[in-house]
Coordinates of C-alpha atoms in Angstrom, one line a residue:
X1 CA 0.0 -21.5 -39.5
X2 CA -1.4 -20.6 -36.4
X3 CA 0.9 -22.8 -34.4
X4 CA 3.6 -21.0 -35.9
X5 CA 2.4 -18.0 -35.3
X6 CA 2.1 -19.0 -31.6
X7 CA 5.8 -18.5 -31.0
X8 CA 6.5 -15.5 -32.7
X9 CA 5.2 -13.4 -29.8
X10 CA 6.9 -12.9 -26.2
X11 CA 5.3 -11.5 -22.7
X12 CA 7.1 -8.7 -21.8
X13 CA 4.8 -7.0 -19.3
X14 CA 5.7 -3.8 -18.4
X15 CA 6.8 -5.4 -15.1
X16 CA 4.9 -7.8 -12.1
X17 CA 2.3 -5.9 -10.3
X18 CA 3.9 -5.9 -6.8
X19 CA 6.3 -3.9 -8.5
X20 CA 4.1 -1.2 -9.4
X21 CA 6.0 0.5 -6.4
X22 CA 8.9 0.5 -7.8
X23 CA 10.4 3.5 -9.5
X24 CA 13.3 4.2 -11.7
X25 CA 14.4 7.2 -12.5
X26 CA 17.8 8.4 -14.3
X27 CA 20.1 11.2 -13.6
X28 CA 20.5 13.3 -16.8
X29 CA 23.5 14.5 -17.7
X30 CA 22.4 18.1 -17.0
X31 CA 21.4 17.2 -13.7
X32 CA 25.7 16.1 -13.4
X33 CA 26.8 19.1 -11.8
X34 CA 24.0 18.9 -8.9
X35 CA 25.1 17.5 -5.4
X36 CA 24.5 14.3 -4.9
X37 CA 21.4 15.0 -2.2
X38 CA 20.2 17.8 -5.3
X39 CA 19.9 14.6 -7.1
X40 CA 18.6 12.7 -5.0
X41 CA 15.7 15.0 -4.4
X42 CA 15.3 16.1 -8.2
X43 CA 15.0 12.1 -8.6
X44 CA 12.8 11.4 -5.6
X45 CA 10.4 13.9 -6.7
X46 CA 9.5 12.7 -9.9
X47 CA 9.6 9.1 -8.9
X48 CA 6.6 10.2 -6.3
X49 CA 4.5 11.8 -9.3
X50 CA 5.3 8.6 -11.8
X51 CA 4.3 6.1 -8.8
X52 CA 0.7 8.3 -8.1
X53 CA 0.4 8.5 -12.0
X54 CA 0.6 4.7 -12.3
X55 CA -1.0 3.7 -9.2
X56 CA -4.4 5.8 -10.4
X57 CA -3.8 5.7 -14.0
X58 CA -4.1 9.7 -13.8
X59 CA -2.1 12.2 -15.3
X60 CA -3.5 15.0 -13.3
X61 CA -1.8 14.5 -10.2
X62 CA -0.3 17.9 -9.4
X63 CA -4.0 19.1 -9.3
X64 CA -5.5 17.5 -6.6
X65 CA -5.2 18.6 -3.5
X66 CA -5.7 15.1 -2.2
X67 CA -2.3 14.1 -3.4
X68 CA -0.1 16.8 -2.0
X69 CA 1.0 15.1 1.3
X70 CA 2.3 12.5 -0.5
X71 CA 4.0 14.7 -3.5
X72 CA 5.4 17.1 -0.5
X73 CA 6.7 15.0 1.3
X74 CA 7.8 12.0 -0.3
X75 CA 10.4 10.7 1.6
X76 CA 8.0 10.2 4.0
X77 CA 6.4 7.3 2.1
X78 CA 9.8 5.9 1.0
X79 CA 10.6 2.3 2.1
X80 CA 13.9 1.9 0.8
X81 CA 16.4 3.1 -2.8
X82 CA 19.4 2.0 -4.5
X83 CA 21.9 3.3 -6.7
X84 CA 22.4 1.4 -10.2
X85 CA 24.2 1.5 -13.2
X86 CA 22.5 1.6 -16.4
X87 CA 24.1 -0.9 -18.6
X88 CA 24.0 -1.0 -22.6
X89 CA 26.2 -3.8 -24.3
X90 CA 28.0 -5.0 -21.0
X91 CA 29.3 -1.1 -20.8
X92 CA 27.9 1.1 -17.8
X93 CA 26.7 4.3 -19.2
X94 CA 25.0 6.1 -16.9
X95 CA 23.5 6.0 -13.1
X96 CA 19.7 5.7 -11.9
X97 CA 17.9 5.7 -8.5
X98 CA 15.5 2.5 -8.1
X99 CA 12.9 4.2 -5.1
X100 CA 10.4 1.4 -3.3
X101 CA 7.9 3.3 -2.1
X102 CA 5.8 1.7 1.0
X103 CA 2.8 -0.3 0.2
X104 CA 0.9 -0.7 3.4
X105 CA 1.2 2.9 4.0
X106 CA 0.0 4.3 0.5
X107 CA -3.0 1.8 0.5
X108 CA -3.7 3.4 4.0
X109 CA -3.4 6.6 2.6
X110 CA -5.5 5.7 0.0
X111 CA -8.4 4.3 1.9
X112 CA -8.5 7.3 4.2
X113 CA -8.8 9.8 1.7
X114 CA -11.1 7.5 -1.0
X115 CA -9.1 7.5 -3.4
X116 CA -9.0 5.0 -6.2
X117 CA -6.4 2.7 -7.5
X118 CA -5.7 0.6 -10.6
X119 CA -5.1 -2.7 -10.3
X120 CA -2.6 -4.0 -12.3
X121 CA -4.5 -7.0 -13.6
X122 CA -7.2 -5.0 -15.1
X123 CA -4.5 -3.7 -17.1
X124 CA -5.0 -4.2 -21.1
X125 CA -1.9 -6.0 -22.5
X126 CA -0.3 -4.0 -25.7
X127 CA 1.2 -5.7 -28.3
X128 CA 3.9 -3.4 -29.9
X129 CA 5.4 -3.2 -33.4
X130 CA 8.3 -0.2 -33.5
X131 CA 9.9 0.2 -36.6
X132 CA 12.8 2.8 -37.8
X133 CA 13.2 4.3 -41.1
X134 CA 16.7 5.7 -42.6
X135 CA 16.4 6.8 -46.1
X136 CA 14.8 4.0 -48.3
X137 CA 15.8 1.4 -45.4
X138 CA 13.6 0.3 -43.0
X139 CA 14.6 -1.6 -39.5
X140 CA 12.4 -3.5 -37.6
X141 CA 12.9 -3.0 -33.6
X142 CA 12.1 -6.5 -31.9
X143 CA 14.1 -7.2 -29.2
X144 CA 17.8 -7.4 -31.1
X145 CA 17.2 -4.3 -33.0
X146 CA 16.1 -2.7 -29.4
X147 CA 19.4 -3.7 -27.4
X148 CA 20.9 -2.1 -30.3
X149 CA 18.7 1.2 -30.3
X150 CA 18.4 2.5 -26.7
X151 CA 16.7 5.6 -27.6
X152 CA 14.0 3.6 -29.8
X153 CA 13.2 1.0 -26.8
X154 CA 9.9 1.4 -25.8
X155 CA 9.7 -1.3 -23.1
X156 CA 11.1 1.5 -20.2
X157 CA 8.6 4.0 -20.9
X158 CA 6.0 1.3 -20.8
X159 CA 7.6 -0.1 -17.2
X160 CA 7.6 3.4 -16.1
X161 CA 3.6 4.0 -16.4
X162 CA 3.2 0.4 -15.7
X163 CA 1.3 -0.5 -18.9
X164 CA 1.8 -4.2 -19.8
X165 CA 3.3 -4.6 -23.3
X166 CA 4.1 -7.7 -25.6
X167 CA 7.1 -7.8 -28.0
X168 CA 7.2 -9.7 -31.5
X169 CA 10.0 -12.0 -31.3
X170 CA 12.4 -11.9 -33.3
X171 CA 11.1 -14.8 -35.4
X172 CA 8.4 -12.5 -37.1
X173 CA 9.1 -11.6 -40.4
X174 CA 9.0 -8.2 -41.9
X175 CA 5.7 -9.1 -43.9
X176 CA 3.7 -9.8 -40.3
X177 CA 5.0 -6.1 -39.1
X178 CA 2.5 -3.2 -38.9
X179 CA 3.7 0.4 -39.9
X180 CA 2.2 3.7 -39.1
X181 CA 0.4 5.2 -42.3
X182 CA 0.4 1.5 -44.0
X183 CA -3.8 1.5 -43.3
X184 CA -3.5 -2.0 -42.2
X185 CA -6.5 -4.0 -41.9
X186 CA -8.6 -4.4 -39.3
X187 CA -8.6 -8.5 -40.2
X188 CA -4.7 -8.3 -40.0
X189 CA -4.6 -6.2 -36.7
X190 CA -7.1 -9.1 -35.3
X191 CA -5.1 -12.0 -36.3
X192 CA -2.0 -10.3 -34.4
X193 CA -3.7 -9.7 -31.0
X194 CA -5.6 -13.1 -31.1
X195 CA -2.1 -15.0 -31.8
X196 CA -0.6 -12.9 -29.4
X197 CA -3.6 -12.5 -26.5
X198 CA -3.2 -8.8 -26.4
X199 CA -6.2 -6.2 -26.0
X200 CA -4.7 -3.8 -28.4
X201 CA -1.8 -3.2 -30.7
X202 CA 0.4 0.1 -30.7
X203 CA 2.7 0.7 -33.8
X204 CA 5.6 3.5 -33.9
X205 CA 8.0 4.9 -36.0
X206 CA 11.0 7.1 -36.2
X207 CA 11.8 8.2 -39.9
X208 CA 14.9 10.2 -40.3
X209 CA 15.5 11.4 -43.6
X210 CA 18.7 11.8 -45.4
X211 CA 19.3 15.8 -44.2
X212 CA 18.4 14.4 -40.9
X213 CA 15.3 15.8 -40.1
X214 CA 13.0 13.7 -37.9
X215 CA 9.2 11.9 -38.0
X216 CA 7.8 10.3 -35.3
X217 CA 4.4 8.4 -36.1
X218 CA 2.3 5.9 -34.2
X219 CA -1.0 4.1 -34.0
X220 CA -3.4 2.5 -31.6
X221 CA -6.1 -0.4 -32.8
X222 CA -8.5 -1.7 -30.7
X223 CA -9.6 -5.5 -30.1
X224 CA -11.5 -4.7 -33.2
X225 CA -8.7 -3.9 -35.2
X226 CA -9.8 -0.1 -35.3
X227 CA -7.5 2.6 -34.8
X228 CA -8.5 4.6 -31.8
X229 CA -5.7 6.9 -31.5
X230 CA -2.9 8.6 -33.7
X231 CA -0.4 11.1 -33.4
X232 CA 2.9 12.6 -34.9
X233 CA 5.5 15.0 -33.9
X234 CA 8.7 16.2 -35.9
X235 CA 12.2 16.8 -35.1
X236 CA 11.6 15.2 -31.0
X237 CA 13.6 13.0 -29.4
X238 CA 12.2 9.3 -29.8
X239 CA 12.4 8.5 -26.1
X240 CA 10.5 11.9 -25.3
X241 CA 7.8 10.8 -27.8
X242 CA 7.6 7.6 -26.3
X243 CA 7.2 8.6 -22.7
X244 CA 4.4 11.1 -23.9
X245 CA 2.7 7.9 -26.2
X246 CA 2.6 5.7 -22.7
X247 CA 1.3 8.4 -20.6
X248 CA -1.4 9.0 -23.0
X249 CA -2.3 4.8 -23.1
X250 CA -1.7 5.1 -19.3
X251 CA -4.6 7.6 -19.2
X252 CA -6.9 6.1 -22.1
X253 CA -6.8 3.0 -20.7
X254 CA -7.8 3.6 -17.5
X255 CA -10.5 5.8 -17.8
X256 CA -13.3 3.0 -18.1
X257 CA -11.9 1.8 -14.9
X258 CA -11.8 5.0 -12.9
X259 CA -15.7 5.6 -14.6
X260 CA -17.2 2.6 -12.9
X261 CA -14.6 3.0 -9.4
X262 CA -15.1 6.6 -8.6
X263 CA -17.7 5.3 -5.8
X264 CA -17.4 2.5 -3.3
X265 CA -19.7 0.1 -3.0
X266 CA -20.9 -2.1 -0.2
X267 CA -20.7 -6.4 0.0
X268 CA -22.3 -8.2 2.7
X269 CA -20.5 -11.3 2.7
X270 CA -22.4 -14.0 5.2
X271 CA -20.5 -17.4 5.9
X272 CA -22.2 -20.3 7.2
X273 CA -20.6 -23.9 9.1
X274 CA -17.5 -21.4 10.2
X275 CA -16.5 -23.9 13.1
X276 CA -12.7 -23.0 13.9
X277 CA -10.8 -19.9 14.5
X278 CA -8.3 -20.6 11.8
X279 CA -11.1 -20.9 9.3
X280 CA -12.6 -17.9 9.7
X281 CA -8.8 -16.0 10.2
X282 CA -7.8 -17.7 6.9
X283 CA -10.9 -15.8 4.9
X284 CA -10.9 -12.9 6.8
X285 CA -7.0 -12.8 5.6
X286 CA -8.5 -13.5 1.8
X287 CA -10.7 -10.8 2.0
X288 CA -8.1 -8.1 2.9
X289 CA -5.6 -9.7 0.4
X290 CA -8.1 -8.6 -2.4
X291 CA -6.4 -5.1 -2.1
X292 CA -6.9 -2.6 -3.7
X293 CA -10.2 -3.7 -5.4
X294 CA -11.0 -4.0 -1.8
X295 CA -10.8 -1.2 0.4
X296 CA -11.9 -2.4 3.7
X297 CA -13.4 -5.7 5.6
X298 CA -15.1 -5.5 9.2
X299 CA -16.2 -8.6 10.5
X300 CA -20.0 -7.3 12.3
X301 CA -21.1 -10.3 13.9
X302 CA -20.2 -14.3 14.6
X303 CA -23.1 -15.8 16.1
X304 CA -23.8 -19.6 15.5
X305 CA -20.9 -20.5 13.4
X306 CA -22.0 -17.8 11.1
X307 CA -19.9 -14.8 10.7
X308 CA -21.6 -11.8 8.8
X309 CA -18.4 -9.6 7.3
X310 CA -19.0 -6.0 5.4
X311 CA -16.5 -5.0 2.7
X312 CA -16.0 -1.5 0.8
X313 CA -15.0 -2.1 -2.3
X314 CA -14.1 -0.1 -5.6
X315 CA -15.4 -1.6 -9.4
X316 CA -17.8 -3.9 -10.3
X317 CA -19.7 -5.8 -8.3
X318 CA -19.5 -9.2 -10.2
X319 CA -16.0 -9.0 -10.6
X320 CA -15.5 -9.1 -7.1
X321 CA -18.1 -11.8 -6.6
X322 CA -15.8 -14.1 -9.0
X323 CA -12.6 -13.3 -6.2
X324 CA -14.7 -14.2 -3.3
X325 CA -15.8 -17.6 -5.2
X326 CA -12.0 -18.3 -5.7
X327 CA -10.9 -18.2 -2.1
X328 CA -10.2 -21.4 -1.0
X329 CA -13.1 -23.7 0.8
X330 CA -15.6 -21.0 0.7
X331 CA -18.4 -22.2 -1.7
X332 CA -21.0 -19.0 -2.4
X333 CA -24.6 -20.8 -2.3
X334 CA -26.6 -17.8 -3.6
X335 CA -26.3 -13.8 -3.8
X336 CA -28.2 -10.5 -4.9
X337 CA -26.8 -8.0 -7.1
X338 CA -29.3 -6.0 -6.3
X339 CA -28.7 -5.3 -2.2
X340 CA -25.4 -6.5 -2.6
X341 CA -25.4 -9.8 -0.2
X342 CA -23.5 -12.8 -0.8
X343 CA -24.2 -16.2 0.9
X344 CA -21.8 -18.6 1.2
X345 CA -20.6 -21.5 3.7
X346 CA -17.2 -23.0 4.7
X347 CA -16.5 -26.3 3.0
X348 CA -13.7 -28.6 4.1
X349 CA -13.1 -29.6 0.4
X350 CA -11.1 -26.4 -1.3
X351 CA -13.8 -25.0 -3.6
X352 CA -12.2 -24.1 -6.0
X353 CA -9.5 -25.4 -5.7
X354 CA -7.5 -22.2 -7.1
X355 CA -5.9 -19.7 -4.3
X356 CA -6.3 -16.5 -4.1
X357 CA -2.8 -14.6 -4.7
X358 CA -1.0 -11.2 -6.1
X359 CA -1.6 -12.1 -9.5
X360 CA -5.7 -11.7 -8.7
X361 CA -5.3 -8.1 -7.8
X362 CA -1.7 -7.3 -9.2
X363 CA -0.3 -6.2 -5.9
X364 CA 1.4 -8.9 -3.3
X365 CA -0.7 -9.0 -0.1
X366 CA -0.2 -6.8 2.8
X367 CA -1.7 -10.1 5.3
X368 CA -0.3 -13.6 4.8
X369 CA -3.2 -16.2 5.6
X370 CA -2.8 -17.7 9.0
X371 CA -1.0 -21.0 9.4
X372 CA -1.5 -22.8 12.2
X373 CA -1.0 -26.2 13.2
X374 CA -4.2 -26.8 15.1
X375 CA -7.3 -26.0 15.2
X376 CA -9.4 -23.3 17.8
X377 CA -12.8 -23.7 18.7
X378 CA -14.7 -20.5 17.7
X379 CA -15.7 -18.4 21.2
X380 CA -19.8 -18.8 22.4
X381 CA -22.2 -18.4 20.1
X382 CA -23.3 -14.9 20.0
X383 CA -19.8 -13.0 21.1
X384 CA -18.8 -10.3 18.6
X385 CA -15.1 -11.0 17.3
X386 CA -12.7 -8.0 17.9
X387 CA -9.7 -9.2 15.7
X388 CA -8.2 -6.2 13.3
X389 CA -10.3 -6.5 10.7
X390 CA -13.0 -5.1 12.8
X391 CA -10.9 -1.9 13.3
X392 CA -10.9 -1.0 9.8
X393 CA -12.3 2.3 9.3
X394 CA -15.7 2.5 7.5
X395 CA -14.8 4.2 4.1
X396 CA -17.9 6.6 3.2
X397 CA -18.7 7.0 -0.7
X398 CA -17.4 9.5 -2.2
X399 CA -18.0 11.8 -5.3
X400 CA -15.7 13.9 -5.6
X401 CA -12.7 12.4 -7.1
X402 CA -11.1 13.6 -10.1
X403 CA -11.0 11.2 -13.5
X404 CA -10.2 13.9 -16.3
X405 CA -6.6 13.8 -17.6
X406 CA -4.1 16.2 -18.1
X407 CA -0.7 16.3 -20.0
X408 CA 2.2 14.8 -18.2
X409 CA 5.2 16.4 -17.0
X410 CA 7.8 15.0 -18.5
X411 CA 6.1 15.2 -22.2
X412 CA 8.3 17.2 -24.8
X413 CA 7.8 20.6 -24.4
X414 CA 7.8 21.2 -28.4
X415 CA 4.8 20.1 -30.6
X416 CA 2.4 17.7 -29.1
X417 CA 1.6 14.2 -30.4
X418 CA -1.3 14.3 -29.1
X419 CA -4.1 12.0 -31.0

């Protein structure tokens, strides 16, 4: 049984985490009689407020002052955008503006100013059962029933927060679903996740009675298999619902992150037996790939083939311990929690023998690690090095950033579904 069940669940994250800068955004049919630059800007500006919203995993955006240089001026931050058709069934149906917003220079911005971001790999993975209800008949939406339902698919609201979701394939049968107001067990919700490694399972549906008059339900359990969060609204549009239900996990999920990341801490990371340039360019480039868990490395001193680097950083301390022990041929020998010093030396076996990459931090590197052909001696023992990592500005700690969350923009403006 549990082999079977094994296949009857599909990944279908929200969308890879370097393309967290990514945006999307449609042009509504009442925005059809705009110019085509009144478009564009309509478009551009709410693709700058759904990129900070994901990015932070806030909601409350618009109220920090913080945030208005990039909301005011967003073209500023724009690296490049596309036109696109929006296809259903092989048929074109409408138009949408894809907006790549600049990476370097947002995690700039965001050091300078101390602000926080989420990485996409500490990111819970929601498993989701959507469901719709016509009279006595009851449809179950995995993924055939979705390309069939447009305004029921729940997979581009979840790509537009950037909240990884699963999908039931379509090999699960209508006993294995979970319905809103069905008081499920906690045992059955359990079984799900496990079988399909999620962290929590979200349930919706859209009943639509026979006068055609509108319910919108949906659910949220925990690993536990307890229900954390509810809500309803009647007579909405499904999609509108669904936007709000995302911006509302966006925001829940996140907030034990933002808790624990509101103030930087300080690593002293010191490497031993660091013989060759190329050695010491290679973790210096590791370091700075950690982005944005890592907000800035400066390398203090190199003196006897031991270089002494100090690195602001956002989150827990031990998480980031376990992405220094994964860089390649740096082996930590001991460390305290307590002062926050790592020891560690440069092995010429890869230890372990896992790289550091994107999928560590959920963003693609900014630096590429250096790779050269031969090997350079390291300069006399006791010179200071003055390569760009020892530019990086010294982030201070700060206090006074914002975690509490407020109701999105684009939510329906008639009755909330609010939990």
């Amino acid at each position: 049984m549990l082999f079977v069940m094994s296949a009857f669940f599909v990944g279908s994250a929200a969308h890879a985490g370097d393309e967290l800068f990514d945006v999307k955004i449609p042009i509504s049919d009442s925005d059809a009689n705009l110019s085509k630059q009144d478009q564009f800007d309509k478009a551009l500006a709410e693709a700058s407020r759904v990129e900070l919203m994901r990015l932070t995993g806030r909601l409350d955006i618009n109220d920090d002052d913080e945030f208005q240089e990039l909301l005011q001026n967003p073209k500023d931050w724009l690296s490049r955008y596309s036109y696109q058709p929006i296809v259903q069934e092989g048929v074109a149906v409408g138009t949408q503006i894809e907006f790549s917003f600049d990476r370097k220079h947002i995690y700039q911005y965001f050091q300078k100013h101390n602000l926080v971001l989420w990485p996409y790999s500490n990111r819970p993975n929601t498993l989701v059962f959507g469901s719709q209800k016509l009279g006595n008949d009851t449809v179950n939406l995995n993924s055939d029933a979705l390309e069939d339902n447009p305004a029921l698919d729940y997979r581009k609201p979840a790509e537009r927060m950037g909240v990884p979701v699963l999908e039931p394939s379509d090999a699960v049968v209508s006993s294995l679903w979970i319905y809103p107001l069905q008081n499920a067990s906690p045992e059955q919700v359990v079984f799900l996740e496990s079988q399909a490694k999620a962290d929590y399972l979200m349930t919706y549906q859209e009943e639509v009675s026979e006068t055609g008059d509108k319910t919108f339900h949906w659910e949220l359990f925990d690993k536990q298999g307890q229900k954390v969060l509810d809500g309803q609204a009647d007579n909405t549009l499904a999609m509108d619902n669904l936007k709000d239900i995302f911006a509302r996990l966006l925001d829940y999920y996140s907030q034990g992150y933002r808790a624990q990341a509101d103030i930087l801490g300080s690593l002293t990371l010191t490497l031993d037996n660091v013989k060759q340039v190329e050695d010491l360019e290679s973790v210096e480039a590791a370091l700075n790939n950690l982005k944005p868990v890592v907000h800035s490395v400066r390398l203090n001193t190199l003196q006897n083939n031991q270089a002494n680097f100090e690195i602001i950083y956002q989150g827990i301390y031990s998480n980031l311990l376990t992405k220094i022990q994964q860089i390649p041929h740096v082996l930590v020998t001991d460390n305290d929690t307590v002062i926050g010093v790592v020891q560690a030396k440069w092995s010429e076996e890869a230890q372990p023998s896992q790289p550091v990459n994107s999928s560590d931090t959920g963003v693609a590197p900014d630096t590429v690690t250096p790779a050269g052909t031969s090997s350079t001696p390291l300069a006399t023992p006791g010179q200071t090095s003055g390569n760009s990592a020892s530019q990086s500005p010294q982030l201070e700690k700060g206090n006074d950033v914002q975690t509490e969350g407020a109701v999105i923009e684009t939510m329906p403006k008639s009755e909330s579904i609010a939990p």
